[in-house]
């Protein structure tokens, strides 16, 4: 397990790699709500795994109020997640986000239905999702081999997962059918 400060260094480096508008360490540390949401999620997830579910949810709601980004404490977030212009971004309870992922404003990794168990998508390592993209269901999206860069406003995709016959919808609010 990485120390928190090592994780902070990696996250800041990911911002400088992904965002040409990042000018200084002070600016990134103080003015990037996507980073604040991820760091507060680390605390929420730690509480969640130790059975302190109410405190975890309370912290996640504080993070949502502070940043406009909602990450459920049960979500598994990989290293170096960068949420740029993250207002309205939602990551659900059973969602899994891999390493080196960049999400833009308004992305939803949401669940479908009320069934127990895995009901949110998995967003794989080294991928990007464009703004206003919504992914619902249990399948995988954003794999390194296939979906390296995914534009939200330009694309509507349906992916069917054969093994479980689960259905995931990934679409944009402005996409044409």
PDB file of C-alpha atoms in Angstrom:
ATOM      1  CA  UNK A   1       0.000   0.000   0.000  1.00  0.00           C
ATOM      2  CA  UNK A   2       1.323   3.382  -0.955  1.00  0.00           C
ATOM      3  CA  UNK A   3       1.648   6.012   1.692  1.00  0.00           C
ATOM      4  CA  UNK A   4      -0.778   8.893   1.374  1.00  0.00           C
ATOM      5  CA  UNK A   5       1.995  11.382   0.598  1.00  0.00           C
ATOM      6  CA  UNK A   6       3.432   9.166  -2.138  1.00  0.00           C
ATOM      7  CA  UNK A   7      -0.079   8.933  -3.588  1.00  0.00           C
ATOM      8  CA  UNK A   8      -0.407  12.743  -3.482  1.00  0.00           C
ATOM      9  CA  UNK A   9       2.877  13.101  -5.399  1.00  0.00           C
ATOM     10  CA  UNK A  10       1.681  10.622  -8.045  1.00  0.00           C
ATOM     11  CA  UNK A  11      -1.689  12.371  -8.355  1.00  0.00           C
ATOM     12  CA  UNK A  12      -0.084  15.796  -8.806  1.00  0.00           C
ATOM     13  CA  UNK A  13       2.291  14.373 -11.423  1.00  0.00           C
ATOM     14  CA  UNK A  14      -0.734  12.898 -13.257  1.00  0.00           C
ATOM     15  CA  UNK A  15      -2.320  16.355 -13.368  1.00  0.00           C
ATOM     16  CA  UNK A  16       0.795  17.879 -14.928  1.00  0.00           C
ATOM     17  CA  UNK A  17       0.867  15.049 -17.501  1.00  0.00           C
ATOM     18  CA  UNK A  18      -2.814  15.400 -18.406  1.00  0.00           C
ATOM     19  CA  UNK A  19      -3.609  19.097 -18.077  1.00  0.00           C
ATOM     20  CA  UNK A  20      -1.586  21.692 -20.003  1.00  0.00           C
ATOM     21  CA  UNK A  21      -3.297  24.441 -17.976  1.00  0.00           C
ATOM     22  CA  UNK A  22      -1.620  23.304 -14.729  1.00  0.00           C
ATOM     23  CA  UNK A  23       0.940  25.983 -13.879  1.00  0.00           C
ATOM     24  CA  UNK A  24       2.275  25.340 -10.389  1.00  0.00           C
ATOM     25  CA  UNK A  25       2.223  22.828  -7.574  1.00  0.00           C
ATOM     26  CA  UNK A  26       0.386  25.290  -5.332  1.00  0.00           C
ATOM     27  CA  UNK A  27      -2.335  25.781  -7.946  1.00  0.00           C
ATOM     28  CA  UNK A  28      -2.774  22.030  -8.436  1.00  0.00           C
ATOM     29  CA  UNK A  29      -2.821  21.278  -4.698  1.00  0.00           C
ATOM     30  CA  UNK A  30      -5.300  24.039  -3.848  1.00  0.00           C
ATOM     31  CA  UNK A  31      -7.482  24.544  -6.949  1.00  0.00           C
ATOM     32  CA  UNK A  32      -8.181  21.116  -8.462  1.00  0.00           C
ATOM     33  CA  UNK A  33     -11.415  19.698  -6.993  1.00  0.00           C
ATOM     34  CA  UNK A  34     -10.899  16.381  -8.786  1.00  0.00           C
ATOM     35  CA  UNK A  35      -7.820  15.770  -6.660  1.00  0.00           C
ATOM     36  CA  UNK A  36      -9.633  16.794  -3.485  1.00  0.00           C
ATOM     37  CA  UNK A  37     -12.461  14.376  -4.295  1.00  0.00           C
ATOM     38  CA  UNK A  38     -10.015  11.502  -4.879  1.00  0.00           C
ATOM     39  CA  UNK A  39      -8.100  12.241  -1.678  1.00  0.00           C
ATOM     40  CA  UNK A  40     -11.282  12.439   0.386  1.00  0.00           C
ATOM     41  CA  UNK A  41     -12.398   9.195  -1.271  1.00  0.00           C
ATOM     42  CA  UNK A  42      -9.260   7.500   0.068  1.00  0.00           C
ATOM     43  CA  UNK A  43     -10.427   8.341   3.596  1.00  0.00           C
ATOM     44  CA  UNK A  44     -14.031   7.311   2.856  1.00  0.00           C
ATOM     45  CA  UNK A  45     -12.919   4.012   1.324  1.00  0.00           C
ATOM     46  CA  UNK A  46     -10.653   3.299   4.317  1.00  0.00           C
ATOM     47  CA  UNK A  47     -13.611   3.864   6.681  1.00  0.00           C
ATOM     48  CA  UNK A  48     -15.908   1.783   4.434  1.00  0.00           C
ATOM     49  CA  UNK A  49     -13.555  -1.228   4.458  1.00  0.00           C
ATOM     50  CA  UNK A  50     -13.346  -1.088   8.252  1.00  0.00           C
ATOM     51  CA  UNK A  51     -17.123  -1.232   8.681  1.00  0.00           C
ATOM     52  CA  UNK A  52     -17.622   2.448   9.557  1.00  0.00           C
ATOM     53  CA  UNK A  53     -20.187   2.829   6.783  1.00  0.00           C
ATOM     54  CA  UNK A  54     -22.049   5.828   8.192  1.00  0.00           C
ATOM     55  CA  UNK A  55     -18.858   7.864   8.690  1.00  0.00           C
ATOM     56  CA  UNK A  56     -17.686   6.846   5.212  1.00  0.00           C
ATOM     57  CA  UNK A  57     -20.944   8.035   3.627  1.00  0.00           C
ATOM     58  CA  UNK A  58     -20.874  11.227   5.676  1.00  0.00           C
ATOM     59  CA  UNK A  59     -17.336  11.982   4.479  1.00  0.00           C
ATOM     60  CA  UNK A  60     -18.291  11.205   0.862  1.00  0.00           C
ATOM     61  CA  UNK A  61     -21.227  13.614   1.089  1.00  0.00           C
ATOM     62  CA  UNK A  62     -18.913  16.289   2.502  1.00  0.00           C
ATOM     63  CA  UNK A  63     -16.580  15.682  -0.459  1.00  0.00           C
ATOM     64  CA  UNK A  64     -19.544  15.988  -2.838  1.00  0.00           C
ATOM     65  CA  UNK A  65     -20.594  19.265  -1.241  1.00  0.00           C
ATOM     66  CA  UNK A  66     -17.034  20.591  -1.433  1.00  0.00           C
ATOM     67  CA  UNK A  67     -16.165  19.435  -4.971  1.00  0.00           C
ATOM     68  CA  UNK A  68     -19.369  18.611  -6.878  1.00  0.00           C
ATOM     69  CA  UNK A  69     -17.962  15.123  -7.494  1.00  0.00           C
ATOM     70  CA  UNK A  70     -19.684  12.098  -5.980  1.00  0.00           C
ATOM     71  CA  UNK A  71     -17.611   8.974  -5.390  1.00  0.00           C
ATOM     72  CA  UNK A  72     -19.268   6.232  -3.343  1.00  0.00           C
ATOM     73  CA  UNK A  73     -17.025   4.990  -0.516  1.00  0.00           C
ATOM     74  CA  UNK A  74     -17.345   1.412  -1.792  1.00  0.00           C
ATOM     75  CA  UNK A  75     -15.960   2.263  -5.257  1.00  0.00           C
ATOM     76  CA  UNK A  76     -12.495   0.927  -6.041  1.00  0.00           C
ATOM     77  CA  UNK A  77     -10.299   3.677  -7.455  1.00  0.00           C
ATOM     78  CA  UNK A  78      -6.905   2.978  -9.021  1.00  0.00           C
ATOM     79  CA  UNK A  79      -3.763   5.036  -8.804  1.00  0.00           C
ATOM     80  CA  UNK A  80      -3.373   8.403 -10.547  1.00  0.00           C
ATOM     81  CA  UNK A  81      -7.075   8.977 -11.293  1.00  0.00           C
ATOM     82  CA  UNK A  82      -7.460  12.516 -12.639  1.00  0.00           C
ATOM     83  CA  UNK A  83     -10.924  14.064 -12.721  1.00  0.00           C
ATOM     84  CA  UNK A  84     -10.667  17.280 -14.752  1.00  0.00           C
ATOM     85  CA  UNK A  85     -13.502  19.834 -14.571  1.00  0.00           C
ATOM     86  CA  UNK A  86     -15.310  17.224 -12.486  1.00  0.00           C
ATOM     87  CA  UNK A  87     -18.591  18.928 -11.579  1.00  0.00           C
ATOM     88  CA  UNK A  88     -21.382  16.379 -11.791  1.00  0.00           C
ATOM     89  CA  UNK A  89     -19.112  13.324 -12.010  1.00  0.00           C
ATOM     90  CA  UNK A  90     -20.590  10.266 -10.256  1.00  0.00           C
ATOM     91  CA  UNK A  91     -18.840   6.963  -9.502  1.00  0.00           C
ATOM     92  CA  UNK A  92     -21.116   4.296  -8.005  1.00  0.00           C
ATOM     93  CA  UNK A  93     -20.597   1.802  -5.183  1.00  0.00           C
ATOM     94  CA  UNK A  94     -19.433  -1.233  -7.164  1.00  0.00           C
ATOM     95  CA  UNK A  95     -17.602   0.697  -9.886  1.00  0.00           C
ATOM     96  CA  UNK A  96     -13.948  -0.119 -10.466  1.00  0.00           C
ATOM     97  CA  UNK A  97     -11.656   2.514 -11.986  1.00  0.00           C
ATOM     98  CA  UNK A  98      -8.180   1.365 -13.035  1.00  0.00           C
ATOM     99  CA  UNK A  99      -4.823   3.121 -12.882  1.00  0.00           C
ATOM    100  CA  UNK A 100      -3.977   6.193 -14.989  1.00  0.00           C
ATOM    101  CA  UNK A 101      -7.581   7.058 -15.887  1.00  0.00           C
ATOM    102  CA  UNK A 102      -8.709  10.584 -16.768  1.00  0.00           C
ATOM    103  CA  UNK A 103     -12.389  11.505 -16.446  1.00  0.00           C
ATOM    104  CA  UNK A 104     -13.883  14.829 -17.482  1.00  0.00           C
ATOM    105  CA  UNK A 105     -16.878  16.769 -16.178  1.00  0.00           C
ATOM    106  CA  UNK A 106     -20.222  15.030 -15.932  1.00  0.00           C
ATOM    107  CA  UNK A 107     -19.069  11.421 -16.347  1.00  0.00           C
ATOM    108  CA  UNK A 108     -21.362   8.881 -14.668  1.00  0.00           C
ATOM    109  CA  UNK A 109     -20.325   5.327 -13.834  1.00  0.00           C
ATOM    110  CA  UNK A 110     -23.771   4.271 -12.658  1.00  0.00           C
ATOM    111  CA  UNK A 111     -25.652   1.131 -11.743  1.00  0.00           C
ATOM    112  CA  UNK A 112     -28.691  -0.465 -13.293  1.00  0.00           C
ATOM    113  CA  UNK A 113     -31.477  -1.894 -11.207  1.00  0.00           C
ATOM    114  CA  UNK A 114     -31.709  -2.888  -7.584  1.00  0.00           C
ATOM    115  CA  UNK A 115     -29.932  -6.238  -7.701  1.00  0.00           C
ATOM    116  CA  UNK A 116     -27.263  -7.039  -5.124  1.00  0.00           C
ATOM    117  CA  UNK A 117     -23.625  -7.467  -6.089  1.00  0.00           C
ATOM    118  CA  UNK A 118     -21.740  -5.930  -9.014  1.00  0.00           C
ATOM    119  CA  UNK A 119     -23.976  -3.403 -10.804  1.00  0.00           C
ATOM    120  CA  UNK A 120     -21.626  -0.585 -11.866  1.00  0.00           C
ATOM    121  CA  UNK A 121     -19.129  -0.531 -14.750  1.00  0.00           C
ATOM    122  CA  UNK A 122     -15.412  -1.172 -14.667  1.00  0.00           C
ATOM    123  CA  UNK A 123     -13.264   1.523 -16.301  1.00  0.00           C
ATOM    124  CA  UNK A 124      -9.922  -0.031 -17.156  1.00  0.00           C
ATOM    125  CA  UNK A 125      -6.365   1.191 -16.919  1.00  0.00           C
ATOM    126  CA  UNK A 126      -4.890   3.990 -19.067  1.00  0.00           C
ATOM    127  CA  UNK A 127      -8.072   5.415 -20.535  1.00  0.00           C
ATOM    128  CA  UNK A 128      -9.916   8.702 -20.916  1.00  0.00           C
ATOM    129  CA  UNK A 129     -13.587   9.504 -20.961  1.00  0.00           C
ATOM    130  CA  UNK A 130     -14.961  12.640 -22.540  1.00  0.00           C
ATOM    131  CA  UNK A 131     -17.407  15.033 -20.868  1.00  0.00           C
ATOM    132  CA  UNK A 132     -21.029  14.106 -20.135  1.00  0.00           C
ATOM    133  CA  UNK A 133     -20.426  10.403 -20.756  1.00  0.00           C
ATOM    134  CA  UNK A 134     -22.655   7.948 -18.905  1.00  0.00           C
ATOM    135  CA  UNK A 135     -21.900   4.270 -18.451  1.00  0.00           C
ATOM    136  CA  UNK A 136     -24.490   2.043 -16.814  1.00  0.00           C
ATOM    137  CA  UNK A 137     -24.260  -1.641 -15.937  1.00  0.00           C
ATOM    138  CA  UNK A 138     -21.601  -4.218 -15.164  1.00  0.00           C
ATOM    139  CA  UNK A 139     -19.409  -4.578 -18.240  1.00  0.00           C
ATOM    140  CA  UNK A 140     -15.920  -3.271 -18.845  1.00  0.00           C
ATOM    141  CA  UNK A 141     -15.130  -0.109 -20.751  1.00  0.00           C
ATOM    142  CA  UNK A 142     -11.996   1.830 -21.512  1.00  0.00           C
ATOM    143  CA  UNK A 143      -9.562  -1.042 -21.867  1.00  0.00           C
ATOM    144  CA  UNK A 144      -6.021  -0.157 -22.802  1.00  0.00           C
ATOM    145  CA  UNK A 145      -6.172  -2.201 -26.000  1.00  0.00           C
ATOM    146  CA  UNK A 146      -9.519  -0.974 -27.271  1.00  0.00           C
ATOM    147  CA  UNK A 147     -10.810   2.292 -25.872  1.00  0.00           C
ATOM    148  CA  UNK A 148      -7.639   4.261 -25.127  1.00  0.00           C
ATOM    149  CA  UNK A 149      -9.387   7.599 -25.708  1.00  0.00           C
ATOM    150  CA  UNK A 150     -13.136   7.813 -25.584  1.00  0.00           C
ATOM    151  CA  UNK A 151     -14.913  11.037 -26.548  1.00  0.00           C
ATOM    152  CA  UNK A 152     -18.138  11.536 -24.636  1.00  0.00           C
ATOM    153  CA  UNK A 153     -19.905  14.136 -26.763  1.00  0.00           C
ATOM    154  CA  UNK A 154     -19.079  12.376 -30.021  1.00  0.00           C
ATOM    155  CA  UNK A 155     -19.982   8.800 -29.317  1.00  0.00           C
ATOM    156  CA  UNK A 156     -22.777   6.490 -28.272  1.00  0.00           C
ATOM    157  CA  UNK A 157     -21.859   2.869 -27.683  1.00  0.00           C
ATOM    158  CA  UNK A 158     -23.533  -0.243 -26.397  1.00  0.00           C
ATOM    159  CA  UNK A 159     -21.402  -3.077 -25.173  1.00  0.00           C
ATOM    160  CA  UNK A 160     -22.747  -6.500 -24.334  1.00  0.00           C
ATOM    161  CA  UNK A 161     -20.813  -8.651 -21.931  1.00  0.00           C
ATOM    162  CA  UNK A 162     -21.165 -12.256 -23.140  1.00  0.00           C
ATOM    163  CA  UNK A 163     -20.214 -14.181 -20.010  1.00  0.00           C
ATOM    164  CA  UNK A 164     -22.852 -12.737 -17.726  1.00  0.00           C
ATOM    165  CA  UNK A 165     -25.106 -11.380 -20.431  1.00  0.00           C
ATOM    166  CA  UNK A 166     -24.963  -8.092 -18.559  1.00  0.00           C
ATOM    167  CA  UNK A 167     -25.636  -4.988 -20.586  1.00  0.00           C
ATOM    168  CA  UNK A 168     -23.746  -1.745 -20.302  1.00  0.00           C
ATOM    169  CA  UNK A 169     -24.816   1.478 -21.972  1.00  0.00           C
ATOM    170  CA  UNK A 170     -22.239   4.175 -22.528  1.00  0.00           C
ATOM    171  CA  UNK A 171     -23.577   7.313 -24.128  1.00  0.00           C
ATOM    172  CA  UNK A 172     -23.392  11.055 -24.159  1.00  0.00           C
ATOM    173  CA  UNK A 173     -26.164  13.505 -23.477  1.00  0.00           C
ATOM    174  CA  UNK A 174     -25.502  15.175 -26.820  1.00  0.00           C
ATOM    175  CA  UNK A 175     -24.840  12.086 -28.956  1.00  0.00           C
ATOM    176  CA  UNK A 176     -26.914  11.331 -32.024  1.00  0.00           C
ATOM    177  CA  UNK A 177     -28.505   7.925 -32.402  1.00  0.00           C
TER     178      UNK A 177
END
